Coordinates of C-alpha atoms in Angstrom, one line a residue:
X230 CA 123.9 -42.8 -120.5
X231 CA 125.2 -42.0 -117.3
X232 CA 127.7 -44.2 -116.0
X233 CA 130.2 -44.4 -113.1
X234 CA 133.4 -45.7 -114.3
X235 CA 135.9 -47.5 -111.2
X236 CA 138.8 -47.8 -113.0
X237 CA 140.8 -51.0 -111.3
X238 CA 144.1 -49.7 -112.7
X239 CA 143.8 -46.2 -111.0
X240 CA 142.8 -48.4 -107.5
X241 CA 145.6 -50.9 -108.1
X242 CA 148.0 -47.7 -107.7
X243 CA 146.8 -47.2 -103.9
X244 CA 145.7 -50.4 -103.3
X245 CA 146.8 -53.9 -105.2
X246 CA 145.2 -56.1 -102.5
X247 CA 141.5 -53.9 -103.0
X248 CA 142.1 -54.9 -106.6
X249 CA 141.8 -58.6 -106.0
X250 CA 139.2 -58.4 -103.6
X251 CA 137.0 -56.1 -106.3
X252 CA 137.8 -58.8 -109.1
X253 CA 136.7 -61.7 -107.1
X254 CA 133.7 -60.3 -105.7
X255 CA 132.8 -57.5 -108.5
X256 CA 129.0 -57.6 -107.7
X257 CA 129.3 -56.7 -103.6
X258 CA 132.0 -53.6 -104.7
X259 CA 129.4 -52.6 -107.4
X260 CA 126.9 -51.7 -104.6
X261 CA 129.3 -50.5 -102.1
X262 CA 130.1 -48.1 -104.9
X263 CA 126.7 -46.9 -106.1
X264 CA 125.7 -46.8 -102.1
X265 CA 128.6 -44.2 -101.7
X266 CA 128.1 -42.1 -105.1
X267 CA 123.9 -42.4 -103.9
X268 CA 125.2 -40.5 -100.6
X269 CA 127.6 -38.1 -102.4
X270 CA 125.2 -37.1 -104.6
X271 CA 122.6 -36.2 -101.6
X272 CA 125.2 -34.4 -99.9
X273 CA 126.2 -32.2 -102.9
X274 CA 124.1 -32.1 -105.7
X275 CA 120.4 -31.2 -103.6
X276 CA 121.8 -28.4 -100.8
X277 CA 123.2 -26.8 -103.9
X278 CA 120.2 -26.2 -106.4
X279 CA 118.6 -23.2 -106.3
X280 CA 114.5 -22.7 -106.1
X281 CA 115.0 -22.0 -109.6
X282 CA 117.0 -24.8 -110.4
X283 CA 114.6 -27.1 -108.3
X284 CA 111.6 -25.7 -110.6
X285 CA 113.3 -26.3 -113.9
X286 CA 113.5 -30.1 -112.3
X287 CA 110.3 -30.4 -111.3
X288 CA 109.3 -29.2 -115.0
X289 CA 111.3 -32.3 -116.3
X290 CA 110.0 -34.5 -113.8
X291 CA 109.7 -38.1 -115.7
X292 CA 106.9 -40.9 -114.3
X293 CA 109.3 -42.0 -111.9
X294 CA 109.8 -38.5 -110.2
X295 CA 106.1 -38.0 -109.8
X296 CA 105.4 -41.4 -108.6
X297 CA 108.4 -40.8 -106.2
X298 CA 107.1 -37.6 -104.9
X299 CA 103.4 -39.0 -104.7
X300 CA 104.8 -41.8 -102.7
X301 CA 106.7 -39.7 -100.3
X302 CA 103.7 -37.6 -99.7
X303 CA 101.4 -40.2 -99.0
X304 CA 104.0 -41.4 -96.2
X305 CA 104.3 -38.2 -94.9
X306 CA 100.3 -38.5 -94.2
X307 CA 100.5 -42.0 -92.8
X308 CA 103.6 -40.6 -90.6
X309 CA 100.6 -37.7 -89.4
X310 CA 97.8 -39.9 -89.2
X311 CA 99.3 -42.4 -87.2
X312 CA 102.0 -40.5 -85.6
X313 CA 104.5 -43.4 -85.8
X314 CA 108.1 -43.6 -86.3
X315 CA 110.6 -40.6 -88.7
X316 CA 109.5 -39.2 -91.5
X317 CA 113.3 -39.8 -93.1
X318 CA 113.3 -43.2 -92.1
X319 CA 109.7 -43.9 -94.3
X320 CA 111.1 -41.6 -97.0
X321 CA 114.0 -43.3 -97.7
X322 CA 112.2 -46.4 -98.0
X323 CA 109.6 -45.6 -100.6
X324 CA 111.5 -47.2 -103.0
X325 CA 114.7 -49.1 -103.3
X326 CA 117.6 -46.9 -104.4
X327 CA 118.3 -49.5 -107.5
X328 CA 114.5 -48.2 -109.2
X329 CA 115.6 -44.5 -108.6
X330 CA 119.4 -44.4 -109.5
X331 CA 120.1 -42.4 -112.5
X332 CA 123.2 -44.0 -113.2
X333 CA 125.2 -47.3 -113.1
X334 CA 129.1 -48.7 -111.6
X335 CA 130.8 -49.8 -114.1
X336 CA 134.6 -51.4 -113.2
X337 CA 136.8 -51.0 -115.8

């Protein structure tokens, strides 16, 4: 289990107020936080893997993966075929980023 743990006490110490507004409306700061750690995680994990390290993924790939990937390339033909809009743009909305996140917020 992979979990993201906010802990309030730890925010409290910078920010009291932040704390009250996180408590009374845990659900919106639960996907302002996994929309950050989703962008972190772009930024630093993928530049960073080697082609070996990218093979050894792709030999663990689990349904999703390959379903992702499949998807991604069948945009990237409709993208050719049709010459319309960015590739990124199509990419990043093959699926929503709840069905592909590996982990979960939790606020402790």
């Amino acid at each position: 289990e992979k979990v993201l743990k906010v802990d309030l006490e730890d925010l409290a110490l910078k920010d009291a107020e932040l704390v009250k507004r996180v408590c009374g409306n845990a659900q919106r700061y639960v996907r302002m936080f996994e929309k950050a750690a989703d962008e972190l995680l772009r930024q630093v994990v993928e530049p960073q893997l080697s082609d070996e390290e990218k093979q050894k993924m792709s030999e663990k790939e689990d349904v999703l993966d390959v379903l992702q990937r499949q998807r991604n390339h069948q945009l990237e033909q409709a993208a050719m075929a049709d010459d319309f809009g960015d590739e990124a743009e199509s990419k990043e909305n093959a699926f929503p980023p709840s069905l592909v996140r590996r982990y979960e917020v939790r606020l402790l």
